[in-house]
Amino acid sequence: MTYLVLDSLRHQTEDALNEQFAFDVLMGFSAPAKYLPSKYFYDAKGSRLFEQITELEEYYPTRCEFEILNRVGGELAEFLEDEPFEIVELGAGDGRKTKVLLTQLLETTKQFSYIPIDICETAIANLVESLNQSHPSLTTHGIVGDYFASIRHLENTSDSRKLVLLLGSNIGNFDFPSAKRFLHSIWKCLNHNDLFLIGFDLKKDIEVLTKAYNDKRGVTRDFNLNVLTRINNELAGDFDVSRFSHHGMYNPRHGAMESYLISLEHQEVHIGALEKTFEFKPYEAIHLELSHKYLLSDMQQLADQTGFTVLNNWQDSQGYFADGLWRVNKDFPES
Ligand SMILES: C[S@@+](CC[C@H](N)C(=O)[O-])C[C@H]1O[C@@H](n2cnc3c(N)ncnc32)[C@H](O)[C@@H]1O
């Protein structure tokens, strides 16, 4: 089993990748309300910290989705009929939950291959290696690349029926209009009757949400602060991370958890790669991430507006999390 680093990434030198990172940091720190794009969380250390988050007592989403995936394999296989297919996973990470699903599907049908996609090369390398050990009979082709570039690559290289997975609450990182654009772009790369299994973190007691993003051990804090360390390491920044704190809060108007880093004092930070110094006022916030929470009716609306038919919704026993199974409907107008 191997993995492919997409040409669009392979042909970019480390310098060019750093240039994009530097550009995004410049944009984010020059905005009136400072922000950083959440995709920069996931260097090797960030991916490792996220794995630790998924094991925290307070962080329910992974546990809940495990519970769902542990029991849906048989039902899912019924929708796949008797033909070879490919399972394509967007943002696969460590793939721990997916392995549960793969194991069940291998028991009912052997006619599929698995294509995990992630922007983090370490995540794909580790996942492919661990599947080699745990599922030696499964054909796995990892892809290191961005969601869109990877799925477009697949559109050009394979005609097989697809089951696309977007697990965890990755879709929650988009606001509703961006989620619509994202899902419709994926729809454009798929064929009629392809399937999509997509995870949604559901709206729930605000205290449960708040605790999940403010764990007692401070792993979420370290995960968020790591993006500043990444700027130090890759862009010659001089952030003193101890002068920032993590703040995770629920915004009931947006129905989203919001993550911020807060500057604890007045400070200036120089970023060598940008040859620029940025000022942070006391208590000034850097916005890092949104994590939107959904109702089942929001999920239905999102599917209806992006060209998918909802086949099933599975929830965990607490009703905290849902995985929707959607089918691509190409009678929907292409916009
Ligand atoms: C929150 S983790 C979820 C991992 C896994 N799906 C789960 O449910 O536990 C998000 C994953 O998506 C990947 N990712 C984030 N943005 C991406 C992008 N634009 N293209 C490809 N992968 C991306 C990250 O590297 C990370 O492994």
Coordinates of C-alpha atoms and ligand atoms in Angstrom, one line a residue:
M1 CA 0.0 0.0 0.0
T2 CA 1.3 3.4 -0.9
Y3 CA 0.1 7.0 -1.0
L4 CA 0.2 9.7 -3.6
V5 CA 1.2 13.3 -3.0
L6 CA -0.9 15.2 -5.5
D7 CA 1.2 16.9 -8.2
S8 CA -0.4 20.2 -7.1
L9 CA 1.4 19.8 -3.8
R10 CA 4.5 17.8 -5.0
H11 CA 5.4 20.4 -7.5
Q12 CA 5.2 23.2 -4.9
T13 CA 8.5 23.6 -3.2
E14 CA 8.5 24.0 0.5
D15 CA 9.2 27.7 -0.2
A16 CA 5.9 28.0 -2.2
L17 CA 3.9 26.2 0.5
N18 CA 5.4 28.6 3.1
E19 CA 4.6 31.5 0.8
Q20 CA 0.9 30.5 0.9
F21 CA 1.1 30.1 4.7
A22 CA 2.8 33.5 5.0
F23 CA 0.2 35.1 2.7
D24 CA -2.6 33.7 4.8
V25 CA -1.0 34.9 8.0
L26 CA -0.5 38.4 6.5
M27 CA -4.2 38.5 5.4
G28 CA -5.3 37.2 8.8
F29 CA -3.2 39.5 11.0
S30 CA -3.9 42.6 8.8
A31 CA -7.7 42.2 9.0
P32 CA -9.5 44.6 11.5
A33 CA -10.5 41.5 13.4
K34 CA -7.5 39.2 13.3
Y35 CA -8.0 35.5 12.3
L36 CA -6.0 32.5 11.0
P37 CA -7.5 29.8 8.8
S38 CA -8.1 26.5 10.7
K39 CA -6.4 24.3 8.1
Y40 CA -3.1 25.4 9.6
F41 CA -3.8 23.5 12.8
Y42 CA -2.7 20.3 11.1
D43 CA 1.0 19.9 11.0
A44 CA 2.4 16.7 12.5
K45 CA 2.2 18.0 16.0
G46 CA -1.3 19.4 15.4
S47 CA -2.6 16.1 14.1
R48 CA -1.1 14.3 17.1
L49 CA -2.8 16.8 19.5
F50 CA -6.1 16.4 17.7
E51 CA -5.9 12.6 18.2
Q52 CA -5.4 13.3 21.9
I53 CA -8.5 15.6 21.9
T54 CA -10.6 12.8 20.5
E55 CA -9.7 10.7 23.5
L56 CA -10.7 13.3 26.1
E57 CA -13.6 12.6 28.4
E58 CA -15.2 15.9 27.6
Y59 CA -14.9 15.5 23.8
Y60 CA -18.0 13.5 23.0
P61 CA -18.1 13.7 19.1
T62 CA -15.6 10.9 18.4
R63 CA -17.2 8.6 21.0
C64 CA -20.7 9.3 19.6
E65 CA -19.7 8.7 16.0
F66 CA -17.8 5.5 17.0
E67 CA -21.1 4.3 18.5
I68 CA -22.9 5.1 15.2
L69 CA -20.3 3.6 12.9
N70 CA -20.1 0.5 15.0
R71 CA -23.7 -0.4 14.0
V72 CA -24.3 1.0 10.6
G73 CA -22.0 -1.2 8.4
G74 CA -24.7 -3.8 7.6
E75 CA -27.3 -1.2 6.7
L76 CA -24.8 0.8 4.7
A77 CA -23.8 -2.3 2.7
E78 CA -27.5 -2.7 1.6
F79 CA -27.3 0.7 -0.2
L80 CA -24.1 -0.3 -2.0
E81 CA -25.7 -3.1 -4.0
D82 CA -23.6 -5.7 -5.7
E83 CA -21.0 -3.8 -7.6
P84 CA -17.4 -2.7 -7.0
F85 CA -17.0 0.7 -5.4
E86 CA -14.5 3.1 -3.9
I87 CA -14.6 4.6 -0.4
V88 CA -13.1 8.1 -0.6
E89 CA -12.6 9.8 2.7
L90 CA -12.1 13.6 2.9
G91 CA -9.9 14.7 5.8
A92 CA -9.3 11.2 7.1
G93 CA -6.9 12.1 9.9
D94 CA -6.0 9.0 11.9
G95 CA -9.0 7.1 10.4
R96 CA -9.7 5.3 13.7
K97 CA -13.4 5.5 13.3
T98 CA -13.3 4.6 9.6
K99 CA -11.5 1.3 10.4
V100 CA -14.6 0.2 12.3
L101 CA -16.7 0.8 9.2
L102 CA -14.1 -0.8 6.9
T103 CA -14.0 -3.9 9.1
Q104 CA -17.8 -4.3 8.9
L105 CA -18.0 -3.7 5.2
L106 CA -15.2 -6.2 4.5
E107 CA -17.3 -8.8 6.3
T108 CA -20.3 -8.2 4.0
T109 CA -18.6 -7.2 0.7
K110 CA -15.0 -7.3 -0.4
Q111 CA -15.5 -5.4 -3.6
F112 CA -14.1 -2.0 -2.6
S113 CA -11.0 0.0 -2.2
Y114 CA -10.3 2.8 0.3
I115 CA -8.9 6.2 -0.7
P116 CA -8.2 8.4 2.4
I117 CA -7.4 12.0 1.5
D118 CA -5.8 14.5 3.9
I119 CA -3.8 17.7 3.6
C120 CA -1.4 16.4 6.3
E121 CA 1.2 14.0 4.9
T122 CA 2.1 12.5 8.3
A123 CA -1.6 11.6 8.8
I124 CA -1.8 9.8 5.5
A125 CA 1.5 8.0 5.9
N126 CA 0.6 6.8 9.4
L127 CA -2.9 5.7 8.3
V128 CA -1.7 3.8 5.2
E129 CA 0.9 2.1 7.3
S130 CA -1.5 1.1 10.1
L131 CA -4.1 -0.2 7.6
N132 CA -1.3 -2.3 6.1
Q133 CA -1.1 -4.0 9.5
S134 CA -4.7 -4.1 10.5
H135 CA -6.5 -4.7 7.2
P136 CA -3.9 -6.3 4.9
S137 CA -6.5 -7.6 2.4
L138 CA -7.9 -4.0 1.8
T139 CA -6.6 -2.1 -1.2
T140 CA -5.7 1.4 0.0
H141 CA -4.5 4.4 -2.0
G142 CA -3.8 7.4 0.2
I143 CA -3.8 10.9 -1.3
V144 CA -2.0 13.8 0.3
G145 CA -3.8 16.9 -1.0
D146 CA -6.6 19.4 -0.5
Y147 CA -10.2 18.1 -0.6
F148 CA -11.0 19.7 -4.0
A149 CA -7.8 19.0 -5.8
S150 CA -7.9 15.4 -4.6
I151 CA -11.5 14.8 -5.5
R152 CA -11.0 16.4 -8.9
H153 CA -8.0 14.1 -9.4
L154 CA -10.3 11.1 -8.7
E155 CA -13.0 12.4 -11.0
N156 CA -10.4 12.2 -13.8
T157 CA -8.9 8.9 -12.9
S158 CA -11.8 6.6 -11.9
D159 CA -15.3 5.7 -13.0
S160 CA -16.1 3.5 -10.1
R161 CA -19.2 4.1 -7.9
K162 CA -18.1 6.1 -4.9
L163 CA -19.0 6.3 -1.2
V164 CA -17.6 9.6 0.0
L165 CA -17.0 10.0 3.8
L166 CA -16.8 13.3 5.6
L167 CA -16.7 12.2 9.2
G168 CA -16.3 14.0 12.5
S169 CA -17.7 17.5 12.4
N170 CA -15.5 18.7 9.5
I171 CA -18.6 20.2 7.7
G172 CA -19.2 22.3 10.9
N173 CA -16.0 24.3 10.2
F174 CA -17.9 26.0 7.3
D175 CA -20.6 28.5 7.8
F176 CA -23.9 27.6 6.1
P177 CA -23.3 29.4 2.8
S178 CA -19.8 28.0 2.6
A179 CA -20.9 24.5 3.5
K180 CA -23.5 24.8 0.6
R181 CA -20.8 25.8 -1.8
F182 CA -18.4 23.1 -0.6
L183 CA -21.0 20.3 -0.8
H184 CA -22.2 21.4 -4.2
S185 CA -18.6 21.4 -5.5
I186 CA -18.2 17.9 -4.3
W187 CA -21.6 17.0 -5.9
K188 CA -20.2 18.3 -9.2
C189 CA -17.3 15.8 -9.0
L190 CA -19.6 12.8 -8.3
N191 CA -21.9 10.7 -10.4
H192 CA -25.7 10.0 -10.1
N193 CA -26.3 7.5 -7.3
D194 CA -22.9 7.9 -5.6
L195 CA -23.2 8.0 -1.9
F196 CA -22.1 10.4 0.8
L197 CA -21.8 9.6 4.5
I198 CA -21.5 12.9 6.4
G199 CA -21.1 13.6 10.1
F200 CA -22.9 16.5 11.9
D201 CA -22.5 17.6 15.5
L202 CA -26.0 18.3 16.7
K203 CA -27.2 21.3 18.7
K204 CA -27.3 20.4 22.4
D205 CA -26.9 21.7 26.0
I206 CA -24.5 24.6 25.8
E207 CA -22.6 23.4 28.9
V208 CA -21.8 20.1 27.2
L209 CA -20.5 22.0 24.1
T210 CA -18.5 24.4 26.1
K211 CA -16.8 21.7 28.2
A212 CA -15.9 19.8 25.0
Y213 CA -13.9 22.7 23.7
N214 CA -12.3 23.7 27.1
D215 CA -11.0 20.4 28.4
K216 CA -9.5 20.3 31.9
R217 CA -6.1 19.0 30.7
G218 CA -5.7 21.9 28.3
V219 CA -5.1 19.7 25.2
T220 CA -7.5 21.9 23.2
R221 CA -5.5 25.0 24.4
D222 CA -2.2 23.4 23.3
F223 CA -3.8 22.4 19.9
N224 CA -4.8 26.0 19.3
L225 CA -1.6 27.5 20.5
N226 CA 0.4 25.2 18.3
V227 CA -0.6 27.3 15.3
L228 CA 1.5 30.2 16.8
T229 CA 4.4 27.7 17.3
R230 CA 4.0 26.7 13.6
I231 CA 4.3 30.4 12.6
N232 CA 7.5 30.6 14.7
N233 CA 9.0 27.4 13.2
E234 CA 8.0 27.9 9.5
L235 CA 7.8 31.7 9.1
A236 CA 10.5 32.8 11.6
G237 CA 8.0 34.3 14.0
D238 CA 8.8 35.3 17.6
F239 CA 5.5 34.5 19.4
D240 CA 5.8 33.9 23.1
V241 CA 2.9 31.5 23.3
S242 CA 2.7 31.9 27.1
R243 CA 1.4 35.4 26.4
F244 CA -1.8 34.1 24.7
S245 CA -4.7 32.2 26.2
H246 CA -7.3 29.9 24.6
H247 CA -11.0 30.9 24.6
G248 CA -13.7 28.6 23.4
M249 CA -17.3 29.9 23.5
Y250 CA -20.7 29.1 22.1
N251 CA -22.4 31.7 20.0
P252 CA -26.1 31.0 20.2
R253 CA -27.0 33.4 17.3
H254 CA -24.6 31.5 14.9
G255 CA -25.3 28.1 16.5
A256 CA -21.5 27.6 16.6
M257 CA -18.6 27.0 18.9
E258 CA -16.0 29.7 18.3
S259 CA -12.3 29.3 19.2
Y260 CA -10.0 32.2 19.8
L261 CA -6.5 33.0 21.0
I262 CA -6.5 36.0 23.3
S263 CA -3.4 38.3 23.7
L264 CA -2.9 38.6 27.5
E265 CA -1.0 41.9 27.2
H266 CA 0.1 44.5 24.8
Q267 CA 2.8 42.9 22.6
E268 CA 4.5 43.1 19.3
V269 CA 5.4 40.0 17.3
H270 CA 7.8 40.0 14.4
I271 CA 7.4 37.5 11.6
G272 CA 10.7 37.2 9.7
A273 CA 9.2 35.6 6.5
L274 CA 6.9 38.7 6.2
E275 CA 9.5 41.2 7.4
K276 CA 6.7 42.7 9.4
T277 CA 5.9 43.3 13.0
F278 CA 2.3 43.0 14.2
E279 CA 0.8 44.7 17.3
F280 CA -1.5 42.8 19.6
K281 CA -3.5 44.9 22.1
P282 CA -4.4 43.6 25.5
Y283 CA -7.2 41.1 25.2
E284 CA -7.2 41.3 21.4
A285 CA -8.6 38.1 19.9
I286 CA -7.3 36.0 17.0
H287 CA -10.3 34.0 15.6
L288 CA -9.2 30.4 14.8
E289 CA -12.2 28.2 14.2
L290 CA -16.0 27.9 13.9
S291 CA -17.7 24.6 14.6
H292 CA -21.3 24.9 13.6
K293 CA -23.9 22.7 15.3
Y294 CA -26.9 21.4 13.4
L295 CA -30.5 20.3 13.8
L296 CA -31.7 17.3 11.7
S297 CA -33.9 19.8 9.8
D298 CA -30.7 21.9 8.9
M299 CA -29.1 18.7 7.6
Q300 CA -32.1 18.0 5.4
Q301 CA -32.1 21.6 4.1
L302 CA -28.4 21.4 3.3
A303 CA -28.9 18.2 1.3
D304 CA -32.0 19.6 -0.5
Q305 CA -30.1 22.7 -1.5
T306 CA -26.9 21.0 -2.8
G307 CA -28.2 18.1 -5.0
F308 CA -28.4 15.2 -2.5
T309 CA -31.3 13.0 -1.4
V310 CA -31.3 12.0 2.2
L311 CA -31.5 8.2 2.5
N312 CA -31.0 7.8 6.3
N313 CA -29.9 9.6 9.4
W314 CA -28.2 7.6 12.2
Q315 CA -27.8 9.1 15.7
D316 CA -25.9 8.0 18.8
S317 CA -27.9 7.0 21.9
Q318 CA -27.6 10.5 23.5
G319 CA -28.7 12.3 20.3
Y320 CA -25.5 14.3 20.3
F321 CA -24.2 13.4 16.9
A322 CA -25.7 12.3 13.5
D323 CA -24.3 10.7 10.4
G324 CA -26.4 11.3 7.3
L325 CA -26.4 9.0 4.3
W326 CA -27.0 11.0 1.2
R327 CA -27.4 10.0 -2.5
V328 CA -26.2 12.1 -5.4
N329 CA -29.1 13.3 -7.5
K330 CA -28.0 14.5 -10.9
D331 CA -31.5 15.8 -11.8
F332 CA -30.6 18.7 -9.6
P333 CA -29.6 21.8 -11.6
E334 CA -25.9 22.5 -11.8
S335 CA -25.1 26.0 -10.8
Ligands
LIG1 C1 -11.0 17.5 12.8 S1 -9.9 16.4 11.9 C2 -11.0 15.1 11.7 C3 -10.3 13.8 11.3 C4 -11.3 12.6 11.2 N1 -12.1 12.8 10.0 C5 -12.2 12.4 12.4 O1 -13.4 12.5 12.2 O2 -11.6 12.2 13.4 C6 -9.8 17.2 10.3 C7 -8.9 16.5 9.3 O3 -9.1 17.1 8.1 C8 -7.9 17.5 7.5 N2 -8.1 18.7 6.6 C9 -8.4 19.9 7.1 N3 -8.6 20.8 6.0 C10 -8.3 20.0 4.9 C11 -8.4 20.3 3.5 N4 -8.7 21.5 3.1 N5 -8.1 19.3 2.6 C12 -7.8 18.1 3.1 N6 -7.7 17.7 4.4 C13 -8.0 18.7 5.3 C14 -6.9 17.7 8.6 O4 -5.6 17.5 8.3 C15 -7.4 16.7 9.7 O5 -6.7 15.5 9.6

